[in-house]
Short mmCIF file of C-alpha atoms in Angstrom, two decimals:
data_model
loop_
_atom_site.label_atom_id
_atom_site.label_comp_id
_atom_site.label_asym_id
_atom_site.label_seq_id
_atom_site.Cartn_x
_atom_site.Cartn_y
_atom_site.Cartn_z
CA MET A 1 238.38 114.94 15.60
CA ASN A 2 238.72 111.34 16.22
CA ARG A 3 237.32 110.37 19.84
CA LYS A 4 236.38 106.44 18.88
CA LEU A 5 236.30 106.07 22.98
CA TYR A 6 233.47 108.35 23.38
CA LEU A 7 230.90 105.84 25.40
CA SER A 8 228.41 108.58 26.23
CA ALA A 9 226.11 107.50 23.46
CA ILE A 10 225.34 104.25 25.76
CA VAL A 11 223.61 106.14 28.22
CA CYS A 12 222.17 108.68 25.70
CA LEU A 13 220.66 106.10 23.26
CA THR A 14 218.60 105.07 26.60
CA LEU A 15 217.94 108.14 28.25
CA ALA A 16 217.35 110.67 25.76
CA ALA A 17 214.36 112.44 25.19
CA CYS A 18 211.36 110.57 23.35
CA ALA A 19 211.82 110.01 19.61
CA SER A 20 209.23 110.14 16.86
CA ALA A 21 208.93 107.91 14.03
CA ALA A 22 211.97 108.11 11.54
CA ILE A 23 211.06 110.54 8.84
CA LYS A 24 212.22 109.45 5.59
CA SER A 25 213.99 111.91 3.40
CA GLN A 26 213.77 110.47 0.15
CA PRO A 27 216.87 110.56 -2.46
CA TRP A 28 216.50 113.51 -4.91
CA THR A 29 217.85 114.70 -8.06
CA ASP A 30 220.34 117.49 -8.06
CA SER A 31 220.04 119.52 -10.82
CA ALA A 32 223.94 120.45 -10.37
CA SER A 33 225.14 116.98 -10.18
CA ALA A 34 227.74 117.36 -12.79
CA THR A 35 229.62 119.70 -10.76
CA GLY A 36 230.58 116.50 -8.38
CA TRP A 37 227.88 116.90 -6.06
CA THR A 38 225.69 113.65 -5.12
CA ALA A 39 222.43 113.32 -3.37
CA GLN A 40 222.25 111.66 -0.31
CA SER A 41 219.51 109.70 1.18
CA ALA A 42 218.57 109.72 5.27
CA SER A 43 216.00 109.75 7.95
CA THR A 44 215.52 111.78 11.01
CA ARG A 45 213.84 111.55 14.01
CA ALA A 46 213.09 114.10 16.81
CA VAL A 47 214.72 114.09 19.84
CA GLY A 48 214.23 116.57 23.12
CA LEU A 49 216.73 117.76 25.64
CA GLY A 50 215.82 114.73 27.92
CA LEU A 51 215.26 113.76 31.39
CA GLY A 52 217.44 116.61 33.05
CA GLY A 53 221.04 117.38 33.11
CA TRP A 54 220.45 119.94 30.84
CA SER A 55 220.34 123.94 31.94
CA LEU A 56 219.18 126.92 29.87
CA ALA A 57 219.86 130.42 31.03
CA ASP A 58 217.18 132.87 31.49
CA GLY A 59 215.91 134.24 27.71
CA VAL A 60 216.85 130.98 26.15
CA THR A 61 214.44 128.41 24.85
CA PHE A 62 214.71 125.19 23.31
CA ALA A 63 213.75 125.27 19.55
CA GLY A 64 213.50 121.69 18.50
CA GLY A 65 216.01 119.07 17.70
CA VAL A 66 216.61 115.92 15.35
CA GLN A 67 218.83 112.91 15.29
CA LEU A 68 220.44 112.16 11.54
CA LEU A 69 220.06 108.37 10.58
CA THR A 70 222.41 107.16 8.00
CA PRO A 71 223.99 103.87 6.52
CA THR A 72 227.04 103.15 8.12
CA ALA A 73 229.39 103.94 5.06
CA SER A 74 227.57 107.27 4.45
CA PRO A 75 229.62 110.49 3.74
CA LEU A 76 227.00 112.31 6.14
CA ARG A 77 229.07 110.76 9.64
CA SER A 78 231.82 112.28 11.11
CA LEU A 79 230.16 115.84 10.53
CA SER A 80 232.89 118.23 12.51
CA ASP A 81 231.25 121.95 11.77
CA LEU A 82 228.54 123.76 10.68
CA LYS A 83 227.51 126.99 9.00
CA LEU A 84 224.41 128.27 7.40
CA THR A 85 224.42 129.58 3.51
CA ASP A 86 220.90 131.43 4.09
CA ASN A 87 218.01 131.09 6.63
CA GLN A 88 217.42 127.22 6.13
CA GLY A 89 220.36 126.25 3.91
CA PHE A 90 223.57 124.95 5.90
CA VAL A 91 226.79 123.11 5.17
CA THR A 92 229.11 120.84 7.30
CA VAL A 93 232.24 119.21 7.04
CA SER A 94 233.40 116.11 8.24
CA ASP A 95 236.72 114.99 9.18
CA ALA A 96 236.96 112.11 6.81
CA GLY A 97 237.22 115.19 3.90
CA ASP A 98 233.57 115.20 2.98
CA LEU A 99 231.45 118.37 2.30
CA VAL A 100 228.20 118.01 3.04
CA LEU A 101 225.15 120.63 2.11
CA GLY A 102 221.33 120.73 3.18
CA ARG A 103 218.11 122.10 4.17
CA LEU A 104 216.82 122.74 7.38
CA LYS A 105 213.05 121.65 7.94
CA LEU A 106 211.26 123.73 10.12
CA GLY A 107 207.53 123.58 11.59
CA GLY A 108 204.69 126.18 11.26
CA ASP A 109 205.94 127.20 14.78
CA GLY A 110 209.34 127.56 13.17
CA ARG A 111 210.74 124.98 15.21
CA LEU A 112 213.43 122.60 14.00
CA VAL A 113 211.56 119.16 12.67
CA GLY A 114 213.95 117.86 10.12
CA MET A 115 216.66 117.90 7.67
CA GLY A 116 216.43 117.46 3.90
CA HIS A 117 218.08 118.08 0.28
CA LEU A 118 221.16 116.17 1.41
CA ARG A 119 224.36 116.25 -0.90
CA SER A 120 227.73 115.59 -0.60
CA ARG A 121 231.08 115.74 -2.53
CA ARG A 122 234.80 115.27 -1.56
CA LEU A 123 237.33 118.01 -0.84
CA THR A 124 240.02 118.07 -2.90
CA LEU A 125 244.26 118.70 -2.74
CA ARG A 126 245.68 121.68 -4.22
CA ASP A 127 246.02 119.87 -7.58
CA GLY A 128 242.09 119.23 -7.66
CA THR A 129 242.16 115.26 -6.69
CA PRO A 130 240.07 114.20 -4.08
CA ILE A 131 241.23 113.71 -0.86
CA THR A 132 241.40 110.00 -0.10
CA GLU A 133 244.02 109.70 3.18
CA LYS A 134 242.71 110.72 6.59
CA VAL A 135 245.86 112.81 7.36
CA ASP A 136 244.75 114.76 4.29
CA GLY A 137 241.23 115.00 4.87
CA ASP A 138 240.70 115.52 8.93
CA ALA A 139 238.85 118.85 8.50
CA GLU A 140 237.31 120.10 11.73
CA GLY A 141 236.19 123.68 11.31
CA LEU A 142 234.67 125.64 8.14
CA ALA A 143 233.72 129.45 7.65
CA LEU A 144 231.47 131.17 4.94
CA LEU A 145 233.16 134.76 4.18
CA PRO A 146 230.31 137.12 3.30
CA ASP A 147 231.24 136.66 -0.28
CA GLY A 148 230.27 133.23 -0.40
CA GLN A 149 234.16 131.95 -0.31
CA LEU A 150 234.68 128.72 1.70
CA LEU A 151 237.34 128.37 4.02
CA VAL A 152 238.01 125.17 5.92
CA SER A 153 240.43 124.34 8.86
CA PHE A 154 242.40 121.00 9.00
CA GLU A 155 244.80 119.29 11.76
CA ARG A 156 247.29 116.59 11.67
CA GLU A 157 248.30 118.70 8.18
CA HIS A 158 247.68 121.69 10.30
CA ARG A 159 246.35 124.38 7.50
CA ILE A 160 243.54 126.89 6.25
CA TRP A 161 242.39 126.41 2.45
CA ASN A 162 240.05 128.41 0.48
CA TYR A 163 237.83 126.42 -1.76
CA GLY A 164 236.69 129.76 -3.27
CA PRO A 165 232.87 130.29 -3.78
CA LEU A 166 230.81 127.58 -2.22
CA ASP A 167 228.31 127.31 -5.29
CA ALA A 168 231.49 127.03 -7.68
CA LEU A 169 234.11 125.51 -5.72
CA GLN A 170 237.58 125.79 -7.16
CA TYR A 171 241.14 124.14 -6.44
CA PRO A 172 241.78 125.34 -2.63
CA ALA A 173 244.50 128.08 -1.88
CA SER A 174 246.65 128.17 0.90
CA LEU A 175 245.75 130.96 3.40
CA PRO A 176 247.91 132.29 6.73
CA ARG A 177 247.50 130.09 9.86
CA PRO A 178 248.77 130.57 13.38
CA VAL A 179 252.10 130.17 13.71
CA TRP A 180 251.72 127.51 17.07
CA PRO A 181 252.77 124.16 17.33
CA PHE A 182 249.83 122.12 17.17
CA ASN A 183 249.16 118.82 18.40
CA GLU A 184 248.70 116.51 15.72
CA ASN A 185 245.15 115.68 17.03
CA GLY A 186 244.50 118.93 18.70
CA GLY A 187 244.36 121.82 16.33
CA MET A 188 242.59 124.48 14.87
CA GLU A 189 238.70 122.86 15.68
CA ALA A 190 237.07 126.29 14.97
CA ILE A 191 236.85 129.03 12.70
CA ALA A 192 234.54 131.98 11.84
CA ALA A 193 234.46 134.93 9.54
CA SER A 194 233.54 138.34 10.41
CA SER A 195 234.67 139.80 7.00
CA ASN A 196 235.93 138.94 3.87
CA ASP A 197 239.24 139.89 4.91
CA HIS A 198 239.03 138.61 8.58
CA TRP A 199 238.66 135.58 10.38
CA ARG A 200 239.03 134.27 13.79
CA VAL A 201 240.50 130.75 14.92
CA ALA A 202 240.32 128.73 17.89
CA GLY A 203 242.17 125.66 18.79
CA GLU A 204 241.34 122.95 20.32
CA ASP A 205 243.96 122.74 22.95
CA GLY A 206 243.62 126.62 23.66
CA GLY A 207 244.74 129.75 21.80
CA ILE A 208 242.75 132.27 19.83
CA TRP A 209 243.92 134.00 16.79
CA ASP A 210 242.41 136.59 14.40
CA CYS A 211 243.73 136.18 10.94
CA THR A 212 243.81 137.93 7.66
CA ARG A 213 245.05 136.85 3.92
CA ILE A 214 248.58 137.90 5.26
CA THR A 215 249.22 136.84 8.79
CA CYS A 216 247.32 135.65 12.11
CA SER A 217 247.66 137.42 15.31
CA LEU A 218 247.31 136.34 18.69
CA VAL A 219 244.63 137.17 20.60
CA GLN A 220 244.63 134.70 23.59
CA ILE A 221 248.03 132.44 23.95
CA PRO A 222 247.36 128.92 24.57
CA PRO A 223 248.05 127.67 28.17
CA ASP A 224 251.23 126.21 29.25
CA GLU A 225 249.76 122.66 29.44
CA PRO A 226 247.27 121.73 26.86
CA LEU A 227 243.77 121.35 27.79
CA LYS A 228 242.52 117.77 28.49
CA ASP A 229 239.54 116.10 27.42
CA SER A 230 237.76 116.54 30.85
CA ASP A 231 238.33 120.55 30.32
CA TYR A 232 235.76 122.72 28.53
CA ARG A 233 237.58 123.36 24.89
CA ILE A 234 236.32 125.31 21.95
CA THR A 235 235.30 123.13 19.15
CA GLY A 236 232.89 125.19 17.05
CA MET A 237 232.62 129.09 16.50
CA ASP A 238 230.31 131.02 14.77
CA ARG A 239 230.14 135.08 13.93
CA ASP A 240 227.15 136.64 16.50
CA PRO A 241 224.78 137.78 13.82
CA ASP A 242 224.33 141.66 15.42
CA GLY A 243 227.80 142.24 14.48
CA SER A 244 229.90 141.91 17.52
CA GLY A 245 231.57 138.95 19.13
CA TYR A 246 231.08 135.38 18.54
CA TRP A 247 229.09 131.92 19.81
CA VAL A 248 231.21 128.95 20.76
CA VAL A 249 230.38 125.43 21.70
CA GLN A 250 232.45 123.80 24.31
CA ARG A 251 232.88 120.20 24.58
CA ALA A 252 234.44 118.30 27.74
CA PHE A 253 234.44 114.60 28.26
CA THR A 254 235.64 112.46 31.52
CA PRO A 255 235.63 108.62 30.61
CA PRO A 256 233.73 106.44 30.67
CA ILE A 257 230.42 108.16 29.62
CA ASP A 258 230.70 111.72 31.13
CA ALA A 259 230.05 114.04 27.81
CA ARG A 260 229.37 117.61 28.31
CA ALA A 261 228.41 120.57 26.18
CA ARG A 262 228.48 124.48 26.66
CA VAL A 263 227.17 127.31 24.69
CA ARG A 264 228.61 130.70 25.35
CA PRO A 265 228.92 133.83 24.01
CA MET A 266 232.49 135.39 22.93
CA ALA A 267 233.86 139.08 23.04
CA GLU A 268 236.29 140.56 20.51
CA ASP A 269 239.37 140.22 22.97
CA GLY A 270 238.66 136.39 23.38
CA THR A 271 237.03 136.62 27.02
CA LEU A 272 233.96 134.21 27.26
CA GLY A 273 230.72 135.26 28.25
CA PRO A 274 228.19 133.14 30.82
CA VAL A 275 227.43 129.70 30.05
CA MET A 276 223.81 129.85 27.96
CA ILE A 277 223.18 126.17 27.46
CA GLU A 278 224.53 123.14 29.03
CA LEU A 279 224.05 119.66 28.05
CA LYS A 280 224.93 116.80 29.96
CA LEU A 281 223.57 113.17 31.24
CA PRO A 282 221.14 112.08 32.19
CA GLY A 283 219.70 114.32 29.22
CA THR A 284 220.39 114.42 25.57
CA THR A 285 224.53 115.28 24.88
CA ASP A 286 226.99 113.89 22.82
CA ASN A 287 230.25 114.82 20.90
CA PHE A 288 229.27 118.83 19.95
CA GLU A 289 231.26 120.31 17.67
CA GLY A 290 229.86 122.77 15.38
CA ILE A 291 227.80 125.65 15.89
CA ALA A 292 225.53 127.90 13.49
CA ALA A 293 223.93 131.56 14.51
CA THR A 294 221.40 133.36 12.79
CA LYS A 295 218.59 136.17 13.19
CA ARG A 296 214.90 134.51 13.50
CA GLY A 297 212.22 136.79 14.65
CA GLY A 298 213.84 139.15 16.73
CA LYS A 299 216.02 136.78 18.21
CA THR A 300 219.27 134.81 17.93
CA ARG A 301 218.59 131.37 16.53
CA LEU A 302 221.66 128.94 17.22
CA TYR A 303 221.79 125.60 16.09
CA ILE A 304 224.31 123.22 17.25
CA LEU A 305 225.71 119.79 15.57
CA SER A 306 227.38 116.38 16.99
CA ASP A 307 230.03 114.77 15.41
CA ASP A 308 229.45 110.59 15.74
CA ASN A 309 232.84 109.68 14.54
CA GLU A 310 231.26 107.01 12.75
CA ASN A 311 230.78 105.08 16.03
CA PRO A 312 227.46 102.94 16.26
CA LEU A 313 227.37 104.04 19.81
CA GLN A 314 227.35 107.95 19.06
CA ARG A 315 224.55 109.75 17.29
CA THR A 316 224.71 112.71 14.65
CA LEU A 317 222.22 115.32 16.48
CA MET A 318 221.15 118.89 15.64
CA LEU A 319 219.62 121.04 18.32
CA ALA A 320 217.99 124.56 17.80
CA PHE A 321 217.61 127.45 20.74
CA ASP A 322 216.55 130.78 20.57
CA VAL A 323 218.09 133.48 22.45
CA GLU A 324 216.06 136.77 23.57
CA THR A 325 219.00 139.00 23.95
CA THR A 326 222.58 138.35 23.55
CA PRO A 327 224.38 138.97 27.04
CA ALA A 328 226.86 141.27 28.00
CA ARG A 329 230.25 139.08 27.35
#
């Protein structure tokens, strides 16, 4: 989503944890470049949780973090969601209409230490032409079905499109979306698949729906009054790798600089569980909009990703956490 007025990073840049020297991720040659992917160069540097302000529930440990450093006009900006393609591969989408693939770099102890093999391509319209207008390309959520098909949710022109297999993208096909009068900039912010024929959608202003290839059914009705920026709102969601429920990231912002994030489990009925991760000033925080979950070493590994809104005062951060056991929802 477009949050140009976020000023939290002014403080984040000065109070975040000590960062290492940038590690250059060199350009590389993509053997599949003829399919429309373009290799991208970026650098990363390590970040920690900062000087306080953060809270981790019992059984949760920080497993590393990085900031992605890119040129001003890079398609690796404004990243709005995150899903894993395997244990270390990831896909993300931007609210400018770019699709991005990459690889996580893990240290010998399994901690997140970088990103590499970054490549991008433009999402397309129904006729296969690349998206060029913001109103068409405001992608906010993505889901990977178990069979590899890629779903993308958009706001402004509210819709869910199926782009086919991630390794052989096709012209997008429309899928049912929740029948709800979403605000222009407050639509389907989060989407996560539980099977090839079932995915869950969360609205930024509230509301949860379960969708199939035929229809969407209401799980939780949005509040009478849309949630405010200062309320914790769901901005990303992924299926719990244990096979029951979901993980969500929520964001809240109170001007001028109070940006906060929370990570919580969600039950099948939409009920939110306890706060497992909380980030706020003076520690590391930003505009977190993406979350991905997987199993690693018998624990649940969570990655969260922030959207810098192409704002020089904000950052693209990826943080990793390990959860010993999923709490009761």
